[in-house]
PDB file of C-alpha atoms and ligand atoms in Angstrom:
ATOM      1  CA  MET S  82      -0.054  -0.033  -0.293  1.00 96.00           C
ATOM      2  CA  LEU S  83       1.409   3.247  -1.085  1.00 98.00           C
ATOM      3  CA  THR S  84      -0.051   6.725   0.874  1.00 98.00           C
ATOM      4  CA  LEU S  85       0.812  10.012  -0.110  1.00 98.00           C
ATOM      5  CA  TYR S  86       0.718  12.752   2.412  1.00 98.00           C
ATOM      6  CA  HIS S  87      -0.149  15.721   0.098  1.00 98.00           C
ATOM      7  CA  ALA S  88      -1.224  19.413   0.046  1.00 98.00           C
ATOM      8  CA  ILE S  89      -2.290  21.360  -2.797  1.00 97.00           C
ATOM      9  CA  PRO S  90      -0.277  23.360  -4.020  1.00 95.00           C
ATOM     10  CA  SER S  91       3.226  22.180  -3.068  1.00 97.00           C
ATOM     11  CA  ARG S  92       6.270  19.851  -3.671  1.00 97.00           C
ATOM     12  CA  SER S  93       4.149  16.873  -2.883  1.00 98.00           C
ATOM     13  CA  SER S  94       2.638  17.133  -6.368  1.00 98.00           C
ATOM     14  CA  ILE S  95       6.009  16.192  -7.590  1.00 98.00           C
ATOM     15  CA  VAL S  96       5.353  12.626  -6.072  1.00 98.00           C
ATOM     16  CA  ARG S  97       2.134  12.801  -7.200  1.00 98.00           C
ATOM     17  CA  TRP S  98       3.156  13.041 -10.819  1.00 98.00           C
ATOM     18  CA  MET S  99       5.418  10.232  -9.988  1.00 99.00           C
ATOM     19  CA  LEU S 100       2.948   8.234  -8.584  1.00 98.00           C
ATOM     20  CA  GLU S 101       0.939   8.358 -11.743  1.00 98.00           C
ATOM     21  CA  GLU S 102       3.816   7.656 -13.764  1.00 98.00           C
ATOM     22  CA  VAL S 103       4.271   4.360 -11.638  1.00 98.00           C
ATOM     23  CA  GLY S 104       0.470   3.357 -12.262  1.00 98.00           C
ATOM     24  CA  GLU S 105       0.450   1.557  -9.008  1.00 98.00           C
ATOM     25  CA  PRO S 106      -2.646   2.323  -6.905  1.00 98.00           C
ATOM     26  CA  TYR S 107      -1.934   5.059  -4.272  1.00 98.00           C
ATOM     27  CA  GLU S 108      -4.117   6.891  -1.238  1.00 98.00           C
ATOM     28  CA  ILE S 109      -3.897  10.352  -0.703  1.00 98.00           C
ATOM     29  CA  ARG S 110      -3.720  12.195   2.941  1.00 98.00           C
ATOM     30  CA  LEU S 111      -4.596  15.604   2.120  1.00 98.00           C
ATOM     31  CA  LEU S 112      -3.078  18.030   4.746  1.00 98.00           C
ATOM     32  CA  ASP S 113      -4.028  21.691   5.182  1.00 97.00           C
ATOM     33  CA  LEU S 114      -0.477  23.432   5.640  1.00 98.00           C
ATOM     34  CA  GLN S 115      -2.334  27.068   6.132  1.00 97.00           C
ATOM     35  CA  ALA S 116      -4.473  25.145   9.314  1.00 98.00           C
ATOM     36  CA  GLY S 117      -1.196  23.636  10.407  1.00 98.00           C
ATOM     37  CA  ASP S 118      -1.925  19.717   9.637  1.00 98.00           C
ATOM     38  CA  ASN S 119       1.947  19.641   9.125  1.00 98.00           C
ATOM     39  CA  ARG S 120       2.976  20.730  12.678  1.00 98.00           C
ATOM     40  CA  THR S 121       0.797  18.188  14.671  1.00 98.00           C
ATOM     41  CA  PRO S 122       2.084  15.335  16.785  1.00 98.00           C
ATOM     42  CA  GLY S 123       0.748  12.760  14.372  1.00 98.00           C
ATOM     43  CA  TYR S 124       2.227  14.271  11.392  1.00 98.00           C
ATOM     44  CA  LEU S 125       5.725  15.112  13.203  1.00 98.00           C
ATOM     45  CA  ALA S 126       5.750  11.512  14.072  1.00 98.00           C
ATOM     46  CA  VAL S 127       5.515  10.643  10.004  1.00 98.00           C
ATOM     47  CA  ASN S 128       7.870  13.483   9.082  1.00 98.00           C
ATOM     48  CA  PRO S 129       9.810  15.419  11.770  1.00 98.00           C
ATOM     49  CA  MET S 130      10.619  18.328   9.395  1.00 98.00           C
ATOM     50  CA  GLY S 131       6.893  19.261   9.314  1.00 98.00           C
ATOM     51  CA  LYS S 132       6.698  19.228   5.414  1.00 98.00           C
ATOM     52  CA  VAL S 133       5.102  17.427   2.750  1.00 98.00           C
ATOM     53  CA  PRO S 134       5.569  15.398   1.150  1.00 98.00           C
ATOM     54  CA  ALA S 135       6.061  12.137   3.058  1.00 98.00           C
ATOM     55  CA  LEU S 136       5.268   8.674   1.528  1.00 99.00           C
ATOM     56  CA  ASP S 137       4.235   5.798   3.177  1.00 98.00           C
ATOM     57  CA  HIS S 138       4.926   2.110   1.646  1.00 98.00           C
ATOM     58  CA  ASP S 139       4.045  -0.751   3.644  1.00 98.00           C
ATOM     59  CA  GLY S 140       4.996   0.922   6.869  1.00 97.00           C
ATOM     60  CA  ALA S 141       8.234   2.175   5.427  1.00 98.00           C
ATOM     61  CA  VAL S 142       8.190   6.058   5.203  1.00 98.00           C
ATOM     62  CA  ILE S 143      10.066   8.190   2.877  1.00 98.00           C
ATOM     63  CA  THR S 144      10.535  11.739   2.683  1.00 98.00           C
ATOM     64  CA  GLU S 145      12.269  14.325   0.510  1.00 98.00           C
ATOM     65  CA  SER S 146      10.401  14.517  -3.014  1.00 98.00           C
ATOM     66  CA  ALA S 147      13.859  13.433  -4.942  1.00 98.00           C
ATOM     67  CA  ALA S 148      14.375  10.573  -2.753  1.00 98.00           C
ATOM     68  CA  ILE S 149      10.715   9.349  -2.915  1.00 99.00           C
ATOM     69  CA  CYS S 150      11.104   9.537  -6.687  1.00 98.00           C
ATOM     70  CA  ALA S 151      14.241   7.735  -6.861  1.00 98.00           C
ATOM     71  CA  TYR S 152      12.628   5.163  -4.342  1.00 98.00           C
ATOM     72  CA  LEU S 153       9.537   4.574  -6.526  1.00 98.00           C
ATOM     73  CA  ALA S 154      11.416   4.186  -9.493  1.00 98.00           C
ATOM     74  CA  ASP S 155      13.508   1.517  -8.047  1.00 98.00           C
ATOM     75  CA  ALA S 156      10.537  -0.155  -6.188  1.00 98.00           C
ATOM     76  CA  PHE S 157       8.699  -0.341  -9.334  1.00 98.00           C
ATOM     77  CA  PRO S 158      11.023  -1.421 -12.221  1.00 98.00           C
ATOM     78  CA  HIS S 159       8.522  -2.559 -14.359  1.00 98.00           C
ATOM     79  CA  ALA S 160       7.807   1.454 -14.912  1.00 98.00           C
ATOM     80  CA  ASN S 161      11.188   1.825 -16.550  1.00 98.00           C
ATOM     81  CA  LEU S 162      11.828   4.936 -14.636  1.00 98.00           C
ATOM     82  CA  SER S 163      15.272   4.061 -13.017  1.00 98.00           C
ATOM     83  CA  VAL S 164      18.662   3.649 -14.884  1.00 98.00           C
ATOM     84  CA  PRO S 165      19.633  -0.127 -12.907  1.00 96.00           C
ATOM     85  CA  ILE S 166      22.963  -0.379 -11.047  1.00 97.00           C
ATOM     86  CA  GLY S 167      25.596  -1.325 -13.573  1.00 97.00           C
ATOM     87  CA  ASP S 168      24.324   0.712 -16.487  1.00 98.00           C
ATOM     88  CA  LYS S 169      26.889   3.402 -17.301  1.00 97.00           C
ATOM     89  CA  GLN S 170      24.078   6.222 -17.759  1.00 97.00           C
ATOM     90  CA  ARG S 171      23.286   5.705 -13.959  1.00 98.00           C
ATOM     91  CA  GLY S 172      25.677   8.224 -13.184  1.00 98.00           C
ATOM     92  CA  THR S 173      23.924  11.118 -15.260  1.00 98.00           C
ATOM     93  CA  TYR S 174      20.778   9.809 -13.816  1.00 98.00           C
ATOM     94  CA  LEU S 175      21.827  10.449 -10.361  1.00 98.00           C
ATOM     95  CA  LYS S 176      23.542  13.742 -11.189  1.00 98.00           C
ATOM     96  CA  TRP S 177      20.075  15.013 -12.444  1.00 98.00           C
ATOM     97  CA  LEU S 178      18.226  13.562  -9.394  1.00 98.00           C
ATOM     98  CA  PHE S 179      20.618  15.191  -7.166  1.00 98.00           C
ATOM     99  CA  PHE S 180      20.822  18.711  -9.392  1.00 98.00           C
ATOM    100  CA  GLY S 181      17.147  19.360  -8.431  1.00 98.00           C
ATOM    101  CA  PRO S 182      17.472  20.040  -4.814  1.00 98.00           C
ATOM    102  CA  SER S 183      20.982  20.762  -4.502  1.00 98.00           C
ATOM    103  CA  CYS S 184      21.581  23.068  -7.358  1.00 98.00           C
ATOM    104  CA  ILE S 185      18.203  24.148  -9.080  1.00 98.00           C
ATOM    105  CA  GLU S 186      16.322  24.669  -5.968  1.00 97.00           C
ATOM    106  CA  PRO S 187      18.748  26.835  -4.048  1.00 96.00           C
ATOM    107  CA  ALA S 188      19.347  28.611  -7.018  1.00 96.00           C
ATOM    108  CA  VAL S 189      15.771  29.602  -7.355  1.00 96.00           C
ATOM    109  CA  THR S 190      14.888  30.423  -3.874  1.00 94.00           C
ATOM    110  CA  ASP S 191      18.312  32.441  -3.977  1.00 92.00           C
ATOM    111  CA  ARG S 192      16.634  34.645  -6.764  1.00 92.00           C
ATOM    112  CA  ALA S 193      13.284  34.599  -4.995  1.00 93.00           C
ATOM    113  CA  PHE S 194      14.723  35.781  -1.828  1.00 94.00           C
ATOM    114  CA  PRO S 195      17.779  37.563  -2.298  1.00 91.00           C
ATOM    115  CA  ARG S 196      20.469  37.928   0.402  1.00 90.00           C
ATOM    116  CA  LYS S 197      21.686  41.001   1.371  1.00 91.00           C
ATOM    117  CA  GLU S 198      25.349  39.945   1.147  1.00 92.00           C
ATOM    118  CA  GLU S 199      26.240  38.342  -1.841  1.00 86.00           C
ATOM    119  CA  ALA S 200      27.918  34.968  -0.937  1.00 90.00           C
ATOM    120  CA  ARG S 201      30.993  33.779  -2.455  1.00 93.00           C
ATOM    121  CA  ARG S 202      30.587  31.482  -5.564  1.00 93.00           C
ATOM    122  CA  GLY S 203      32.833  28.846  -4.289  1.00 96.00           C
ATOM    123  CA  THR S 204      31.043  28.513  -0.854  1.00 95.00           C
ATOM    124  CA  LEU S 205      27.407  27.825  -2.429  1.00 95.00           C
ATOM    125  CA  GLY S 206      27.166  24.338  -3.446  1.00 95.00           C
ATOM    126  CA  HIS S 207      25.148  25.353  -6.883  1.00 97.00           C
ATOM    127  CA  GLY S 208      27.783  28.244  -7.771  1.00 96.00           C
ATOM    128  CA  ASP S 209      25.390  30.674  -9.243  1.00 96.00           C
ATOM    129  CA  PHE S 210      22.307  31.042 -10.898  1.00 96.00           C
ATOM    130  CA  ASP S 211      23.559  31.410 -14.553  1.00 97.00           C
ATOM    131  CA  THR S 212      25.609  28.459 -14.496  1.00 97.00           C
ATOM    132  CA  VAL S 213      22.954  26.265 -13.091  1.00 98.00           C
ATOM    133  CA  MET S 214      20.529  27.610 -15.640  1.00 98.00           C
ATOM    134  CA  ASP S 215      23.259  26.880 -18.431  1.00 98.00           C
ATOM    135  CA  VAL S 216      24.069  23.449 -17.290  1.00 98.00           C
ATOM    136  CA  LEU S 217      20.197  22.761 -17.231  1.00 98.00           C
ATOM    137  CA  THR S 218      19.835  24.045 -20.927  1.00 98.00           C
ATOM    138  CA  ALA S 219      22.410  21.657 -22.108  1.00 98.00           C
ATOM    139  CA  GLY S 220      21.046  18.802 -20.299  1.00 98.00           C
ATOM    140  CA  VAL S 221      17.383  19.268 -22.044  1.00 98.00           C
ATOM    141  CA  SER S 222      18.376  20.618 -25.330  1.00 97.00           C
ATOM    142  CA  LYS S 223      19.070  16.982 -26.931  1.00 94.00           C
ATOM    143  CA  GLY S 224      16.221  15.514 -25.792  1.00 94.00           C
ATOM    144  CA  PRO S 225      13.533  14.498 -25.574  1.00 98.00           C
ATOM    145  CA  TYR S 226      14.538  13.562 -22.186  1.00 98.00           C
ATOM    146  CA  LEU S 227      17.403  13.885 -19.925  1.00 98.00           C
ATOM    147  CA  LEU S 228      18.623  10.364 -20.507  1.00 98.00           C
ATOM    148  CA  GLY S 229      17.669  10.711 -24.251  1.00 98.00           C
ATOM    149  CA  ASP S 230      14.833   8.635 -25.418  1.00 98.00           C
ATOM    150  CA  GLN S 231      14.163   7.272 -21.616  1.00 98.00           C
ATOM    151  CA  PHE S 232      12.073   9.046 -19.478  1.00 98.00           C
ATOM    152  CA  THR S 233      13.071   8.642 -16.041  1.00 98.00           C
ATOM    153  CA  ALA S 234      12.235   9.721 -12.205  1.00 99.00           C
ATOM    154  CA  ALA S 235      15.146  12.465 -12.920  1.00 98.00           C
ATOM    155  CA  ASP S 236      12.816  14.323 -15.532  1.00 98.00           C
ATOM    156  CA  VAL S 237      10.062  14.244 -12.993  1.00 98.00           C
ATOM    157  CA  VAL S 238      12.294  16.139 -10.479  1.00 98.00           C
ATOM    158  CA  ILE S 239      14.082  18.604 -12.994  1.00 98.00           C
ATOM    159  CA  GLY S 240      11.022  19.028 -14.539  1.00 98.00           C
ATOM    160  CA  SER S 241       9.164  19.950 -11.930  1.00 98.00           C
ATOM    161  CA  GLY S 242      11.688  22.703 -10.488  1.00 97.00           C
ATOM    162  CA  LEU S 243      11.590  23.913 -13.980  1.00 98.00           C
ATOM    163  CA  ARG S 244       7.988  24.196 -14.514  1.00 97.00           C
ATOM    164  CA  TRP S 245       7.811  25.871 -11.327  1.00 96.00           C
ATOM    165  CA  GLY S 246      10.681  28.055 -11.740  1.00 97.00           C
ATOM    166  CA  MET S 247       9.177  29.348 -15.069  1.00 97.00           C
ATOM    167  CA  MET S 248       5.515  29.469 -13.746  1.00 96.00           C
ATOM    168  CA  PHE S 249       6.358  32.087 -11.008  1.00 95.00           C
ATOM    169  CA  LYS S 250       8.984  33.882 -13.608  1.00 96.00           C
ATOM    170  CA  LEU S 251      12.230  33.091 -11.479  1.00 97.00           C
ATOM    171  CA  ILE S 252      13.627  30.883 -14.542  1.00 98.00           C
ATOM    172  CA  SER S 253      13.308  32.596 -17.751  1.00 97.00           C
ATOM    173  CA  ALA S 254      11.478  30.884 -20.498  1.00 97.00           C
ATOM    174  CA  ARG S 255      14.378  29.940 -22.507  1.00 98.00           C
ATOM    175  CA  SER S 256      13.362  28.053 -25.868  1.00 98.00           C
ATOM    176  CA  GLU S 257      15.037  24.945 -24.672  1.00 98.00           C
ATOM    177  CA  PHE S 258      13.260  25.088 -21.491  1.00 98.00           C
ATOM    178  CA  THR S 259       9.930  25.605 -22.891  1.00 98.00           C
ATOM    179  CA  ALA S 260      10.540  22.597 -25.560  1.00 98.00           C
ATOM    180  CA  TYR S 261      11.445  20.254 -22.905  1.00 98.00           C
ATOM    181  CA  VAL S 262       8.273  21.391 -20.503  1.00 98.00           C
ATOM    182  CA  ASP S 263       6.030  21.065 -23.640  1.00 98.00           C
ATOM    183  CA  ARG S 264       7.024  17.492 -23.923  1.00 98.00           C
ATOM    184  CA  LEU S 265       6.530  16.719 -20.038  1.00 98.00           C
ATOM    185  CA  ASN S 266       3.228  18.406 -20.289  1.00 98.00           C
ATOM    186  CA  ALA S 267       2.106  16.257 -23.302  1.00 98.00           C
ATOM    187  CA  ARG S 268       2.747  13.290 -20.863  1.00 98.00           C
ATOM    188  CA  PRO S 269      -0.440  11.439 -19.735  1.00 98.00           C
ATOM    189  CA  ALA S 270       0.342  10.990 -16.077  1.00 98.00           C
ATOM    190  CA  LEU S 271       1.235  14.635 -15.640  1.00 98.00           C
ATOM    191  CA  LYS S 272      -2.301  15.598 -16.929  1.00 98.00           C
ATOM    192  CA  ARG S 273      -3.987  13.216 -14.657  1.00 98.00           C
ATOM    193  CA  ALA S 274      -2.054  14.222 -11.455  1.00 98.00           C
ATOM    194  CA  GLN S 275      -2.886  17.887 -12.134  1.00 97.00           C
ATOM    195  CA  ASP S 276      -6.758  16.758 -13.103  1.00 98.00           C
ATOM    196  CA  LYS S 277      -6.537  14.891  -9.663  1.00 97.00           C
ATOM    197  CA  ASP S 278      -4.915  18.043  -8.058  1.00 96.00           C
ATOM    198  CA  ALA S 279      -7.644  20.420  -9.340  1.00 95.00           C
ATOM    199  CA  ALA S 280     -10.299  18.193  -8.330  1.00 94.00           C
ATOM    200  CA  ALA S 281      -9.201  17.721  -4.720  1.00 91.00           C
ATOM    201  CA  GLY S 282      -8.506  21.504  -4.350  1.00 77.00           C
ATOM    202  CA  GLN S 283     -12.108  22.244  -5.816  1.00 72.00           C
ATOM    203  CA  GLY S 284     -13.550  19.887  -3.433  1.00 66.00           C
ATOM    204  CA  ARG S 285     -12.003  21.511  -0.571  1.00 67.00           C
ATOM    205  CA  GLN S 286     -13.249  24.893  -1.819  1.00 63.00           C
ATOM    206  CA  ASN S 287     -16.798  23.729  -1.865  1.00 59.00           C
ATOM    207  CA  SER S 288     -16.833  21.978   1.431  1.00 55.00           C
TER     208      SER S 288
HETATM  209  N1  GSH I 509      13.134  19.392   0.549  1.00 74.79           N
HETATM  210  C1  GSH I 509      11.917  19.119   0.833  1.00 74.79           C
HETATM  211  C2  GSH I 509      11.084  20.454   1.069  1.00 74.79           C
HETATM  212  C3  GSH I 509       9.486  20.123   1.229  1.00 74.79           C
HETATM  213  C4  GSH I 509       8.846  21.507   1.556  1.00 74.79           C
HETATM  214  O1  GSH I 509       9.506  22.553   1.637  1.00 74.79           O
HETATM  215  N2  GSH I 509       7.608  21.463   1.509  1.00 74.79           N
HETATM  216  C5  GSH I 509       6.814  22.682   1.698  1.00 74.79           C
HETATM  217  C6  GSH I 509       5.623  22.803   0.957  1.00 74.79           C
HETATM  218  S1  GSH I 509       6.043  23.289  -1.098  1.00 74.79           S
HETATM  219  C7  GSH I 509       6.037  22.386   3.316  1.00 74.79           C
HETATM  220  O2  GSH I 509       5.598  21.392   3.596  1.00 74.79           O
HETATM  221  N3  GSH I 509       6.123  23.411   3.784  1.00 74.79           N
HETATM  222  C8  GSH I 509       5.206  23.359   5.227  1.00 74.79           C
HETATM  223  C9  GSH I 509       6.246  24.243   5.957  1.00 74.79           C
HETATM  224  O3  GSH I 509       7.457  24.142   6.131  1.00 74.79           O
HETATM  225  O4  GSH I 509       5.399  24.535   7.250  1.00 74.79           O
HETATM  226  C10 GSH I 509      11.330  18.072  -0.404  1.00 74.79           C
HETATM  227  O5  GSH I 509      11.772  18.518  -1.424  1.00 74.79           O
HETATM  228  O6  GSH I 509      10.614  17.342  -0.110  1.00 74.79           O
END
């Protein structure tokens, strides 16, 4: 049994998309972050960070969206969303999985909340915003996906960051980015995840 602790809108939509790509049945536990559902003792026992997403898989709890995506890709190999150990492409796959939370996210949040004092480039794990964008541009430009023809969990992680950054105009719409995001938007699993989130959000408004 797979249970996603989810809030709409939030980073847990990354995992909902991933679950739709995997195609296994899952349940949603919807949290209201405004109401503080993520700060209750019950939820802090699930994720002491007090954040969504968290995934429960038969009693095993995984947190951190990129880790959850990597976990699901390995746990359900039939979905072909991972690059197996021993495959030369696995290094590239892992690089992109980690590039999301360790480079794109800090680069974009730095832009959203500028520092009072510029940090030295060498001390920042992501270096600087422009280099992150240039590396990302090179990564997505060949296509159709980061690993070529195979769509993987890394596309869910990187694609989600890119879609989010572009939506809030924190990442400029380079032609390579829009072409890649258009390919992702055409995926039925992403569409299903968005439709289900929209329906759940609507239901909450009406209740
Ligand atoms: N590094 C975490 C970040 C998760 C995160 O920051 N989630 C936000 C929603 S987008 C949250 O739960 N915020 C509630 C809070 O911190 O009070 C991940 O990628 O899973």
